[in-house]
Amino acid sequence: MNEKDANTEWDLVVIGAGSGGLATSKRAAGHGAKVAIIESSRTGGTCVIRGCIPKKLMVYASQLGQARELAADYGWRDQLGGIDWTRLKTFRDNVVSNLEAMHLRNLEKAGVTYFAGHGSIEGPGEVRVGDTVLKASTIVIASGATPTMAPIPGIEHCISSDGFWELEDQPKRAILIGGGYIALELACALQGLGTETHLLVRSKLLSSFDQDIAEHLEATLIKTGLTIHRPVQINEVSKTETGTAVSFTDSDGNVTRLEADEAALVATGRHPNTENLGLGSAGVELGSRGEIKVSSNDETSCAGIYAVGDVTLRSMLTPVAIKSGRLLADRLYKGTETTMEYDNIPTAVFSQPPVGVVGLSEEAARAKYPDAVKVYRSEFGGLLFSPTPKERTMRCLMKLVVHQDTDKVLGCHMVGPDAAEIIQGFAAAMQAGATKADFDRTIAIHPSSAEEFVLMS
């Protein structure tokens, strides 16, 4: 970046080139704003570099491995060996690098000026990056979040979900600590690739999800070979000659010590990246978990400074960060008034089998409407598993949570193959205010799993 460009005043400076920052900057530039974006790490953020994209590639590889047994049930005789981890890692990392380069090209094409370095608010309308101070009428913070390492004795011997992507060799034995979607997805991927995998969960699996769905998933995962220990209290992590050992106590008071080939992986939550951003001197108010507090239009307590994405801890999902960033840019530079809606946001857990949900869980619905909830439920094996022995059949579970008085569908939940693809369509129906009667009037696609959502009675 030449000195002339650096000293130019900007309409907008964005701190963070992850999903939210990229979306905000490109949309604002498209409206004619002069935009600069600052990134201290790799362009693309958690989703592209160390989250959604590389994770989904690992899931695909794992699913293909698990499909071998199913293929044999159908009569296929070809035998495959184990996974070539080096080849998989090289391919995966190349995809990530290509996407990062694509994002950089797209910023340039959109007319957004890129600054590499750590951005911090220097004063009113000023952001410092290195030796350069950028002056802007508006600042957007989209610095994201980072893995939280739990206060466990010996935690220094563990890696976070970020460290997972640096593993050069496939572990033969793996230990993952956590019960959320990150721990679950990585555990399933490793198990499907042939690693003996143990998942240590403090309390419940997917505690914020519909618990009928979570319990069904847990039973299915155990049947497919994943070892789940819960509820447990982690005592300590220690280094061994060949890897790492984790000691934990179960609900009966029994102490167990497990060993892994690599460092144990901790995925017990994430915290917002708000340190060293100059937020205190700027008067930007933080919440109890260190998140940036914002109004419904994404403005912080300091006029002219906004925040979007994971740094606000509001529905920490890539599509949410993108949507909220684009809407913010539209409000700032197009004059619209639409703000982000946080109800009925669909999401998926790419476990094996996957989970897809949108709307209220049964527990949340009953808490909100104590005497007006009706639940429809369907569990089945699915045509795909027709030749498969019962002990290896992945059974699907689908649920509809309905408001009894209005007939409005409050929640759709599924665990089973293609859950994410199926739920995406039903999320659109719920966004349009669909009722159970609307579902009933819909003609089913047969044979399919999705048809169960319009056939439940």
Short mmCIF file of N, CA and C in Angstrom, two decimals, residues 357-437:
data_model
loop_
_atom_site.label_atom_id
_atom_site.label_comp_id
_atom_site.label_asym_id
_atom_site.label_seq_id
_atom_site.Cartn_x
_atom_site.Cartn_y
_atom_site.Cartn_z
N VAL A 357 -31.71 -28.17 12.03
CA VAL A 357 -32.79 -27.61 12.86
C VAL A 357 -33.13 -26.20 12.40
N VAL A 358 -34.37 -25.82 12.63
CA VAL A 358 -34.79 -24.43 12.47
C VAL A 358 -35.96 -24.20 13.43
N GLY A 359 -35.93 -23.05 14.10
CA GLY A 359 -37.01 -22.72 15.01
C GLY A 359 -36.80 -23.24 16.42
N LEU A 360 -37.89 -23.31 17.18
CA LEU A 360 -37.83 -23.65 18.59
C LEU A 360 -37.72 -25.15 18.81
N SER A 361 -36.90 -25.53 19.79
CA SER A 361 -36.89 -26.91 20.26
C SER A 361 -38.18 -27.18 21.02
N GLU A 362 -38.45 -28.44 21.27
CA GLU A 362 -39.65 -28.77 22.05
C GLU A 362 -39.57 -28.13 23.43
N GLU A 363 -38.38 -28.18 24.04
CA GLU A 363 -38.22 -27.61 25.39
C GLU A 363 -38.47 -26.10 25.38
N ALA A 364 -37.91 -25.40 24.40
CA ALA A 364 -38.08 -23.95 24.33
C ALA A 364 -39.52 -23.58 24.02
N ALA A 365 -40.16 -24.36 23.16
CA ALA A 365 -41.55 -24.08 22.81
C ALA A 365 -42.46 -24.26 24.01
N ARG A 366 -42.26 -25.32 24.79
CA ARG A 366 -43.11 -25.56 25.96
C ARG A 366 -42.87 -24.51 27.04
N ALA A 367 -41.65 -23.99 27.11
CA ALA A 367 -41.37 -22.92 28.07
C ALA A 367 -42.07 -21.63 27.66
N LYS A 368 -42.15 -21.39 26.35
CA LYS A 368 -42.77 -20.16 25.84
C LYS A 368 -44.28 -20.26 25.76
N TYR A 369 -44.77 -21.45 25.39
CA TYR A 369 -46.22 -21.67 25.25
C TYR A 369 -46.59 -22.91 26.05
N PRO A 370 -46.68 -22.82 27.37
CA PRO A 370 -46.81 -24.00 28.24
C PRO A 370 -47.95 -24.95 27.90
N ASP A 371 -49.07 -24.41 27.48
CA ASP A 371 -50.24 -25.27 27.26
C ASP A 371 -50.69 -25.29 25.80
N ALA A 372 -49.81 -24.92 24.90
CA ALA A 372 -50.25 -24.79 23.51
C ALA A 372 -49.24 -25.37 22.52
N VAL A 373 -48.60 -26.48 22.89
CA VAL A 373 -47.60 -27.08 22.01
C VAL A 373 -48.00 -28.51 21.66
N LYS A 374 -47.97 -28.80 20.38
CA LYS A 374 -48.19 -30.18 19.93
C LYS A 374 -46.96 -30.63 19.15
N VAL A 375 -46.50 -31.84 19.42
CA VAL A 375 -45.29 -32.35 18.79
C VAL A 375 -45.63 -33.55 17.90
N TYR A 376 -45.11 -33.51 16.68
CA TYR A 376 -45.24 -34.62 15.75
C TYR A 376 -43.86 -35.23 15.58
N ARG A 377 -43.81 -36.56 15.57
CA ARG A 377 -42.51 -37.23 15.60
C ARG A 377 -42.53 -38.44 14.69
N SER A 378 -41.46 -38.64 13.93
CA SER A 378 -41.36 -39.81 13.07
C SER A 378 -39.93 -40.36 13.12
N GLU A 379 -39.82 -41.66 13.35
CA GLU A 379 -38.51 -42.32 13.37
C GLU A 379 -38.55 -43.50 12.43
N PHE A 380 -37.51 -43.64 11.59
CA PHE A 380 -37.53 -44.71 10.60
C PHE A 380 -36.11 -45.02 10.15
N GLY A 381 -35.94 -46.17 9.53
CA GLY A 381 -34.62 -46.60 9.08
C GLY A 381 -34.21 -46.04 7.74
N GLY A 382 -35.12 -45.83 6.86
CA GLY A 382 -34.78 -45.27 5.55
C GLY A 382 -34.44 -46.34 4.54
N LEU A 383 -34.85 -46.12 3.30
CA LEU A 383 -34.66 -47.10 2.24
C LEU A 383 -33.18 -47.40 1.99
N LEU A 384 -32.32 -46.41 2.18
CA LEU A 384 -30.89 -46.59 1.93
C LEU A 384 -30.32 -47.76 2.72
N PHE A 385 -30.85 -47.96 3.93
CA PHE A 385 -30.30 -48.99 4.82
C PHE A 385 -31.05 -50.32 4.75
N SER A 386 -31.81 -50.51 3.69
CA SER A 386 -32.60 -51.74 3.56
C SER A 386 -31.76 -53.01 3.67
N PRO A 387 -30.57 -53.08 3.04
CA PRO A 387 -29.79 -54.33 3.13
C PRO A 387 -28.86 -54.39 4.34
N THR A 388 -28.90 -53.37 5.18
CA THR A 388 -27.93 -53.25 6.27
C THR A 388 -28.43 -53.94 7.54
N PRO A 389 -27.58 -54.69 8.23
CA PRO A 389 -27.98 -55.29 9.50
C PRO A 389 -28.50 -54.24 10.48
N LYS A 390 -29.45 -54.61 11.29
CA LYS A 390 -30.11 -53.67 12.21
C LYS A 390 -29.12 -52.93 13.08
N GLU A 391 -28.07 -53.61 13.53
CA GLU A 391 -27.12 -52.99 14.46
C GLU A 391 -26.29 -51.88 13.79
N ARG A 392 -26.29 -51.83 12.46
CA ARG A 392 -25.54 -50.78 11.76
C ARG A 392 -26.45 -49.78 11.04
N THR A 393 -27.75 -49.94 11.16
CA THR A 393 -28.68 -49.05 10.48
C THR A 393 -28.74 -47.69 11.18
N MET A 394 -28.59 -46.62 10.41
CA MET A 394 -28.74 -45.27 10.94
C MET A 394 -30.20 -44.87 10.82
N ARG A 395 -30.88 -44.79 11.94
CA ARG A 395 -32.29 -44.42 11.93
C ARG A 395 -32.45 -42.91 11.95
N CYS A 396 -33.35 -42.40 11.13
CA CYS A 396 -33.66 -40.97 11.10
C CYS A 396 -34.67 -40.63 12.17
N LEU A 397 -34.59 -39.42 12.66
CA LEU A 397 -35.62 -38.89 13.56
C LEU A 397 -36.00 -37.51 13.07
N MET A 398 -37.30 -37.28 12.92
CA MET A 398 -37.80 -35.98 12.51
C MET A 398 -38.87 -35.52 13.50
N LYS A 399 -38.88 -34.22 13.75
CA LYS A 399 -39.86 -33.66 14.68
C LYS A 399 -40.42 -32.35 14.12
N LEU A 400 -41.70 -32.15 14.33
CA LEU A 400 -42.35 -30.87 14.09
C LEU A 400 -42.91 -30.38 15.40
N VAL A 401 -42.59 -29.15 15.77
CA VAL A 401 -43.13 -28.53 16.97
C VAL A 401 -44.13 -27.47 16.49
N VAL A 402 -45.39 -27.62 16.92
CA VAL A 402 -46.47 -26.81 16.38
C VAL A 402 -47.22 -26.09 17.50
N HIS A 403 -47.62 -24.84 17.24
CA HIS A 403 -48.45 -24.09 18.18
C HIS A 403 -49.88 -24.59 18.01
N GLN A 404 -50.42 -25.16 19.06
CA GLN A 404 -51.71 -25.84 18.97
C GLN A 404 -52.86 -24.89 18.63
N ASP A 405 -52.80 -23.66 19.08
CA ASP A 405 -53.91 -22.72 18.87
C ASP A 405 -53.88 -22.10 17.47
N THR A 406 -52.70 -21.76 16.98
CA THR A 406 -52.59 -21.08 15.68
C THR A 406 -52.23 -22.04 14.56
N ASP A 407 -51.81 -23.26 14.88
CA ASP A 407 -51.37 -24.26 13.91
C ASP A 407 -50.04 -23.89 13.25
N LYS A 408 -49.39 -22.82 13.72
CA LYS A 408 -48.14 -22.39 13.13
C LYS A 408 -47.01 -23.34 13.52
N VAL A 409 -46.16 -23.67 12.56
CA VAL A 409 -45.00 -24.53 12.84
C VAL A 409 -43.94 -23.69 13.54
N LEU A 410 -43.57 -24.12 14.74
CA LEU A 410 -42.59 -23.39 15.56
C LEU A 410 -41.18 -23.93 15.39
N GLY A 411 -41.06 -25.20 15.01
CA GLY A 411 -39.73 -25.78 14.89
C GLY A 411 -39.73 -27.03 14.03
N CYS A 412 -38.68 -27.19 13.24
CA CYS A 412 -38.44 -28.41 12.46
C CYS A 412 -37.08 -28.95 12.87
N HIS A 413 -37.02 -30.23 13.17
CA HIS A 413 -35.78 -30.82 13.66
C HIS A 413 -35.57 -32.18 12.99
N MET A 414 -34.33 -32.45 12.65
CA MET A 414 -34.04 -33.72 11.99
C MET A 414 -32.63 -34.19 12.31
N VAL A 415 -32.49 -35.49 12.50
CA VAL A 415 -31.17 -36.13 12.52
C VAL A 415 -31.24 -37.29 11.54
N GLY A 416 -30.31 -37.28 10.58
CA GLY A 416 -30.32 -38.31 9.55
C GLY A 416 -29.65 -37.80 8.30
N PRO A 417 -29.40 -38.68 7.32
CA PRO A 417 -28.73 -38.28 6.09
C PRO A 417 -29.42 -37.09 5.42
N ASP A 418 -28.62 -36.16 4.92
CA ASP A 418 -29.10 -34.98 4.18
C ASP A 418 -29.92 -34.01 5.03
N ALA A 419 -29.76 -34.05 6.34
CA ALA A 419 -30.55 -33.19 7.22
C ALA A 419 -30.40 -31.72 6.89
N ALA A 420 -29.16 -31.28 6.63
CA ALA A 420 -28.94 -29.86 6.34
C ALA A 420 -29.64 -29.44 5.06
N GLU A 421 -29.56 -30.26 4.02
CA GLU A 421 -30.20 -29.93 2.75
C GLU A 421 -31.71 -29.87 2.90
N ILE A 422 -32.27 -30.78 3.67
CA ILE A 422 -33.72 -30.84 3.84
C ILE A 422 -34.23 -29.67 4.67
N ILE A 423 -33.55 -29.38 5.75
CA ILE A 423 -34.02 -28.32 6.65
C ILE A 423 -33.95 -26.95 5.98
N GLN A 424 -32.98 -26.73 5.08
CA GLN A 424 -32.89 -25.44 4.42
C GLN A 424 -34.20 -25.06 3.73
N GLY A 425 -34.83 -26.02 3.06
CA GLY A 425 -36.09 -25.74 2.38
C GLY A 425 -37.22 -25.46 3.34
N PHE A 426 -37.28 -26.23 4.41
CA PHE A 426 -38.35 -26.01 5.39
C PHE A 426 -38.14 -24.72 6.18
N ALA A 427 -36.90 -24.25 6.26
CA ALA A 427 -36.65 -22.96 6.90
C ALA A 427 -37.32 -21.84 6.11
N ALA A 428 -37.31 -21.94 4.79
CA ALA A 428 -37.99 -20.93 3.97
C ALA A 428 -39.49 -20.96 4.22
N ALA A 429 -40.03 -22.17 4.38
CA ALA A 429 -41.47 -22.29 4.66
C ALA A 429 -41.82 -21.67 6.00
N MET A 430 -40.99 -21.91 7.00
CA MET A 430 -41.25 -21.33 8.32
C MET A 430 -41.10 -19.82 8.30
N GLN A 431 -40.14 -19.31 7.53
CA GLN A 431 -39.96 -17.88 7.41
C GLN A 431 -41.21 -17.23 6.82
N ALA A 432 -41.89 -17.98 5.98
CA ALA A 432 -43.13 -17.48 5.36
C ALA A 432 -44.35 -17.68 6.25
N GLY A 433 -44.14 -18.28 7.46
CA GLY A 433 -45.23 -18.45 8.40
C GLY A 433 -46.07 -19.69 8.19
N ALA A 434 -45.47 -20.75 7.67
CA ALA A 434 -46.21 -21.98 7.35
C ALA A 434 -46.87 -22.59 8.58
N THR A 435 -48.04 -23.16 8.35
CA THR A 435 -48.78 -23.88 9.40
C THR A 435 -48.67 -25.38 9.15
N LYS A 436 -49.11 -26.15 10.14
CA LYS A 436 -49.12 -27.60 9.95
C LYS A 436 -50.06 -27.97 8.80
N ALA A 437 -51.13 -27.22 8.64
CA ALA A 437 -52.05 -27.48 7.54
C ALA A 437 -51.38 -27.26 6.19
#
